[in-house]
Short mmCIF file of C-alpha atoms in Angstrom, two decimals:
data_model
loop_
_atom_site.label_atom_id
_atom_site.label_comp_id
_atom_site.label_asym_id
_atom_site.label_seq_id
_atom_site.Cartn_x
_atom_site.Cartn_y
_atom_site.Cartn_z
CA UNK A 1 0.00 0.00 0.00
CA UNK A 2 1.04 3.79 -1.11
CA UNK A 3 2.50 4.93 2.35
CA UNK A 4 0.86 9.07 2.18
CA UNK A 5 2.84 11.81 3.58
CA UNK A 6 0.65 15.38 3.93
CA UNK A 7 3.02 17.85 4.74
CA UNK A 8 3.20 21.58 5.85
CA UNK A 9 0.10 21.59 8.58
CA UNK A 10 -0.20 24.14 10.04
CA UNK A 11 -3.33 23.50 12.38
CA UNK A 12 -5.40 20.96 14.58
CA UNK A 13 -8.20 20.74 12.32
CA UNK A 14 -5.99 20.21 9.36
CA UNK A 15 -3.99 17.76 10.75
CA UNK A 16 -7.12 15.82 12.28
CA UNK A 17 -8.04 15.45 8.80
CA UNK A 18 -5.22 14.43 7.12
CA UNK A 19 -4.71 12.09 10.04
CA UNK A 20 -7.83 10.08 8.88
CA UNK A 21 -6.08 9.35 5.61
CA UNK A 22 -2.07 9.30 5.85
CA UNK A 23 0.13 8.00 7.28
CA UNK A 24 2.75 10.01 7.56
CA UNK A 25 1.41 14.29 9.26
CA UNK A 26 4.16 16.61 8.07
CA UNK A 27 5.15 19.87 10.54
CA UNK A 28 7.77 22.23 8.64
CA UNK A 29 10.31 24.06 11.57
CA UNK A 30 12.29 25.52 8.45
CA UNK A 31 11.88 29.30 7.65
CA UNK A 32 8.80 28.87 5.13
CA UNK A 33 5.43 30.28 4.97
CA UNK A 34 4.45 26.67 6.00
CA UNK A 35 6.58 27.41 9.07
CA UNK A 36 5.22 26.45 12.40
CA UNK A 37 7.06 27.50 15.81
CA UNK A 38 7.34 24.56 18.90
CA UNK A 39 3.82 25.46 20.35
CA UNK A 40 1.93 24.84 17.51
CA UNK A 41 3.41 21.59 16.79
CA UNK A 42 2.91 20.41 20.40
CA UNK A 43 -0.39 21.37 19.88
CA UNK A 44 -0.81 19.46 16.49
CA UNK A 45 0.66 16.55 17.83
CA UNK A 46 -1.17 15.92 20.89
CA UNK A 47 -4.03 16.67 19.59
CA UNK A 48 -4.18 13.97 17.06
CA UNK A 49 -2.21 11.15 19.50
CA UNK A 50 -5.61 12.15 21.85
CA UNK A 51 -8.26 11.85 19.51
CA UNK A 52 -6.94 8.65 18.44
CA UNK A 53 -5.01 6.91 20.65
CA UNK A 54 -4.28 3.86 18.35
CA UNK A 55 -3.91 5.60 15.53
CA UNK A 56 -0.54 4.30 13.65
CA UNK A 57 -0.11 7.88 12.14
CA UNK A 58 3.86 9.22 12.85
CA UNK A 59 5.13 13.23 12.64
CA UNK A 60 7.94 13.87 10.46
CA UNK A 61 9.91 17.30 11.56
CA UNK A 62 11.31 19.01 8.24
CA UNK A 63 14.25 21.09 9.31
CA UNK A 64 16.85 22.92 6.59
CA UNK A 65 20.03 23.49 7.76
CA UNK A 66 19.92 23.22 11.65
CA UNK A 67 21.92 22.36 14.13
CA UNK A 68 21.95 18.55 15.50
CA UNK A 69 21.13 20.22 19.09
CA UNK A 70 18.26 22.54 18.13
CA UNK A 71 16.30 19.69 16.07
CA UNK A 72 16.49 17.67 18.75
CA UNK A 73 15.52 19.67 20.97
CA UNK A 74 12.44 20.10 18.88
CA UNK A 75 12.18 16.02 18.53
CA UNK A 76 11.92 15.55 22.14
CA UNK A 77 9.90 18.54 23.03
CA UNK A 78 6.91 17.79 20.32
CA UNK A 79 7.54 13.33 20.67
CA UNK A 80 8.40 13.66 16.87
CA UNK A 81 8.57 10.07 14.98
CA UNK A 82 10.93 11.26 12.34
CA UNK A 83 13.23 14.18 11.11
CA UNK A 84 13.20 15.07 6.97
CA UNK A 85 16.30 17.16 6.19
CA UNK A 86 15.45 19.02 3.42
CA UNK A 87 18.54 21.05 2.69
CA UNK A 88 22.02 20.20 1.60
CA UNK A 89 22.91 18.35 5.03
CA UNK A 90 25.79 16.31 4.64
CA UNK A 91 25.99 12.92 6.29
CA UNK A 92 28.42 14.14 9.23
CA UNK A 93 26.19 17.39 9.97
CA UNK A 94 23.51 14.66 10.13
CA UNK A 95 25.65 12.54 12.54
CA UNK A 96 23.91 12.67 16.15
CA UNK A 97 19.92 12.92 15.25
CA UNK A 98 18.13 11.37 17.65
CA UNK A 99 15.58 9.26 15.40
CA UNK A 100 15.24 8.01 12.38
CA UNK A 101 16.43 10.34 9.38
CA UNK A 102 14.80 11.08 5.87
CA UNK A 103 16.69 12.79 3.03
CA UNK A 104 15.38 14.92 0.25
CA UNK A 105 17.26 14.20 -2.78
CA UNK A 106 16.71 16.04 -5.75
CA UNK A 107 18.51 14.16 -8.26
CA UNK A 108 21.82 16.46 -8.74
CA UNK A 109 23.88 13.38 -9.21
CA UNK A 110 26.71 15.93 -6.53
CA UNK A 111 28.36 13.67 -4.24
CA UNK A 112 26.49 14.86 -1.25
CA UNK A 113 23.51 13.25 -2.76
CA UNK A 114 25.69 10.35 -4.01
CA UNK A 115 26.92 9.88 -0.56
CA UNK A 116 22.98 9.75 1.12
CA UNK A 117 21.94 7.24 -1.45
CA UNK A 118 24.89 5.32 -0.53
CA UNK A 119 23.70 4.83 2.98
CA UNK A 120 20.91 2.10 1.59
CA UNK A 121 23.33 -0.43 0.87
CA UNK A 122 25.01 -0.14 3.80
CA UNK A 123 25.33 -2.49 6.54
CA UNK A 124 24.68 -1.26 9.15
CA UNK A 125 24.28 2.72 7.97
CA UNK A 126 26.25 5.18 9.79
CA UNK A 127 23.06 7.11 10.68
CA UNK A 128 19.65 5.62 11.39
CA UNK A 129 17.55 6.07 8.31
CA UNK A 130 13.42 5.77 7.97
CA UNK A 131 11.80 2.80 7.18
CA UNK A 132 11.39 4.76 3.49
CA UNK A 133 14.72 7.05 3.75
CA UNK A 134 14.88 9.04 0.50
CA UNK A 135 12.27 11.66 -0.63
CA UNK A 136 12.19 12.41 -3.93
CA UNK A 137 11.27 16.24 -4.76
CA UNK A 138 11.82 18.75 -7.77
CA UNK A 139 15.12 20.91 -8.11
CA UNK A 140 14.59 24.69 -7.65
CA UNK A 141 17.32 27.03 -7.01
CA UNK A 142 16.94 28.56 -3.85
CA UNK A 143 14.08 26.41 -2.49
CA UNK A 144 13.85 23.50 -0.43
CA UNK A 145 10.22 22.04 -1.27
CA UNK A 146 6.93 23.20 -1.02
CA UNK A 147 7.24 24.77 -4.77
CA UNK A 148 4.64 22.97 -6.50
CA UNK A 149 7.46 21.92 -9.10
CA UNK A 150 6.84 18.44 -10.81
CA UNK A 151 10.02 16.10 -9.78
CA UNK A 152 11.50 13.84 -12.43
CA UNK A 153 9.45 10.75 -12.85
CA UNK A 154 12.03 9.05 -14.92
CA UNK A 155 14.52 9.44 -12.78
CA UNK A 156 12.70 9.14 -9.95
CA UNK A 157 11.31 5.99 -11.18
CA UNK A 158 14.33 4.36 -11.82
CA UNK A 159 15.65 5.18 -8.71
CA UNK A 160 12.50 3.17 -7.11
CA UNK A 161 13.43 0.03 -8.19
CA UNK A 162 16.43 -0.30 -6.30
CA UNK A 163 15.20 1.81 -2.89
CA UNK A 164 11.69 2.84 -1.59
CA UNK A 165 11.06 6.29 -2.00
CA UNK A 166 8.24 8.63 -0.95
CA UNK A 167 7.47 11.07 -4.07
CA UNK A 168 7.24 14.27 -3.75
CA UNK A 169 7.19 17.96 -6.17
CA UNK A 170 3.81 19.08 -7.56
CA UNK A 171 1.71 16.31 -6.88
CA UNK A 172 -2.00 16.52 -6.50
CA UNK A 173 -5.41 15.18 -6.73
CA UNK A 174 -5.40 15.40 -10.06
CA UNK A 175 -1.88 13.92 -10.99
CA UNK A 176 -0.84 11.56 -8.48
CA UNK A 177 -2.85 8.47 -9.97
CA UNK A 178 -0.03 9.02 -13.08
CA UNK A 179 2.68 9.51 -11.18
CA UNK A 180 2.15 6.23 -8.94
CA UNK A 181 1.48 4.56 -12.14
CA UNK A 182 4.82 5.46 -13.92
CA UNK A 183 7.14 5.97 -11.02
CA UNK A 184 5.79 2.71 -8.59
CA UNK A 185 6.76 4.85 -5.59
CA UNK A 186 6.74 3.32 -1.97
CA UNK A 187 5.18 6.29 -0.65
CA UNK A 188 3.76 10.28 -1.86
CA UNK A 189 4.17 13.59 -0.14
CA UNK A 190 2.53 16.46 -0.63
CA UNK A 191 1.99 20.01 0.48
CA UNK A 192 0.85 22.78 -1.75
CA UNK A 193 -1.23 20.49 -4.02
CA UNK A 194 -3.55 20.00 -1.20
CA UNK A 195 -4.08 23.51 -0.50
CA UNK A 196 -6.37 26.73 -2.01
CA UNK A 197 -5.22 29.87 -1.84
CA UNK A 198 -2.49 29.06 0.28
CA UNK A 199 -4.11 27.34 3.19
CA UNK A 200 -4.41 23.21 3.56
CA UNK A 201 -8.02 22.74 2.13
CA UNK A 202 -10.17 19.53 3.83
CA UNK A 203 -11.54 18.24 0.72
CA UNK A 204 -8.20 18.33 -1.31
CA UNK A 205 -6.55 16.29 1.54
CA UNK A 206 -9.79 13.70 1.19
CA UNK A 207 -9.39 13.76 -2.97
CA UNK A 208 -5.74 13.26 -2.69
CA UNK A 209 -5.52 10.21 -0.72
CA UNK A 210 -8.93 8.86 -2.65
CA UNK A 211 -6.95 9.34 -5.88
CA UNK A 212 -4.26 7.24 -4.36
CA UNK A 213 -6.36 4.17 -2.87
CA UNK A 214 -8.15 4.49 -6.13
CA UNK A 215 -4.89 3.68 -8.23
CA UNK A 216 -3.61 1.22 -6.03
CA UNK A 217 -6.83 -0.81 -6.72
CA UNK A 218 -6.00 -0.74 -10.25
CA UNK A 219 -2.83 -2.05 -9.90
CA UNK A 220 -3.89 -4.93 -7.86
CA UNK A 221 -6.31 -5.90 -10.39
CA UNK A 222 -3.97 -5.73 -13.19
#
C-alpha cells in the first residue's frame, strides 16, 4: 500500500483530517510560509495522539540546515517520529539525530547526494535512516520544497526500483494516480497540491488520498 505523507500543517483541524487518511502528518520548523514554531506543533501533535489513541499515524519534523542540538531539541519537546532534512545536510552534519532520518534528494547526481543514497546499501548505515529514507522532490534554485514543481518521474522511477522512495514535487489530486502509475513509488508527499489559496483545504486532503487508494486498486487488479 502507497505509504501518504501530507506535509506543511499548520493547524489541529488540518492535521485531524489528514490524520484520517495518511500515514505520515508533516510539521515544517524551516523558515517557510508553512513554518510552524514549537507550540503549535505540540499542539498538532497531541491533539491527534488524543483523539486517536491507536492511531498508527507518525510526525515527520522538516528542518533545513539546523543544528543537531536545536532539532532535537524540537524532537523531544513535540515526541516527533521522524526528522526530513530538506537542505544540503551532509551525512556528518547529520551525525547525532536522535531518530530516524529522511533525506530529500533532488537528483543532482553531486556527491552529497551520491553519498545519502549510498547509505541504503550499507550495513549497518552510519546514521539511522526511515523505514522509506529518501524523498524524492523537484530541483529549484533557492528552495527547499513546497514549490509545486513536478520532480522527475524518470529518474525518480528508476531510482524506485532499487530503494523505496516517498514522491514528492507538484503532486495533487489530479496527478498523483499518473505519477504512482509510472514511477511505482513506496510512498507520496505532498503540500501545496492540497491547499487553495495558500491554506491546507479539507476536501483536497480527502481527494488526494482517494486518488491514491483508487490507483492502487487498479494495480492490484492488473
Amino acid at each position: 500500500m502507497t505509504t501518504i505523507k501530507i506535509c506543511g500543517l499548520q493547524t489541529v483541524e488540518h492535521a485531524l483530517t489528514a490524520a484520517q487518511w495518511a500515514d505520515w502528518l508533516g510539521l515544517v520548523f524551516a523558515p517557510s510560509r508553512r513554518q510552524v514554531t514549537v507550540a503549535q506543533a505540540v499542539s498538532i501533535v497531541q491533539a491527534v495522539r488524543q483523539h486517536d489513541p491507536e492511531s498508527c499515524v507518525r510526525f515527520v519534523g522538516l528542518f533545513v540546515h539546523a543544528s543537531v542540538v536545536s532539532i532535537n531539541e524540537i524532537v523531544r519537546t513535540c515526541q516527533l517520529d521522524y526528522v526530513q532534512l530538506a537542505g544540503d545536510e551532509t551525512l556528518a552534519q547529520a551525525e547525532g539525530i536522535c531518530c530516524p532520518v529522511i533525506k530529500v534528494i533532488r537528483m543532482r547526481d553531486d556527491p552529497n547526494e551520491q553519498a545519502w543514497l549510498a547509505l541504503m546499501h550499507a550495513n549497518p548505515p552510519s546514521l539511522p535512516l526511515a523505514t522509506c529514507p529518501y524523498i524524492i522532490d523537484a530541483d529549484q534554485a533557492g528552495r527547499y520544497g513546497g514549490t509545486g514543481k513536478l520532480a522527475d518521474w524518470q529518474r525518480a522511477a528508476m531510482l524506485a526500483q532499487r530503494a523505496r522512495i516517498t514522491l514528492a514535487g507538484g503532486l495533487t489530486p489530479e496527478n498523483v494516480a499518473a505519477a504512482i502509475m509510472q514511477v511505482r513509488p513506496w510512498g507520496v508527499d505532498v503540500s501545496s497540491g492540497v491547499e487553495i489559496d495558500g491554506m491546507k483545504d479539507h476536501q483536497r486532503i480527502v481527494a488526494f488520498a482517494m486518488a491514491v487508494r483508487a490507483v492502487e486498486n487498479c494495480l492490484e487488479v492488473a
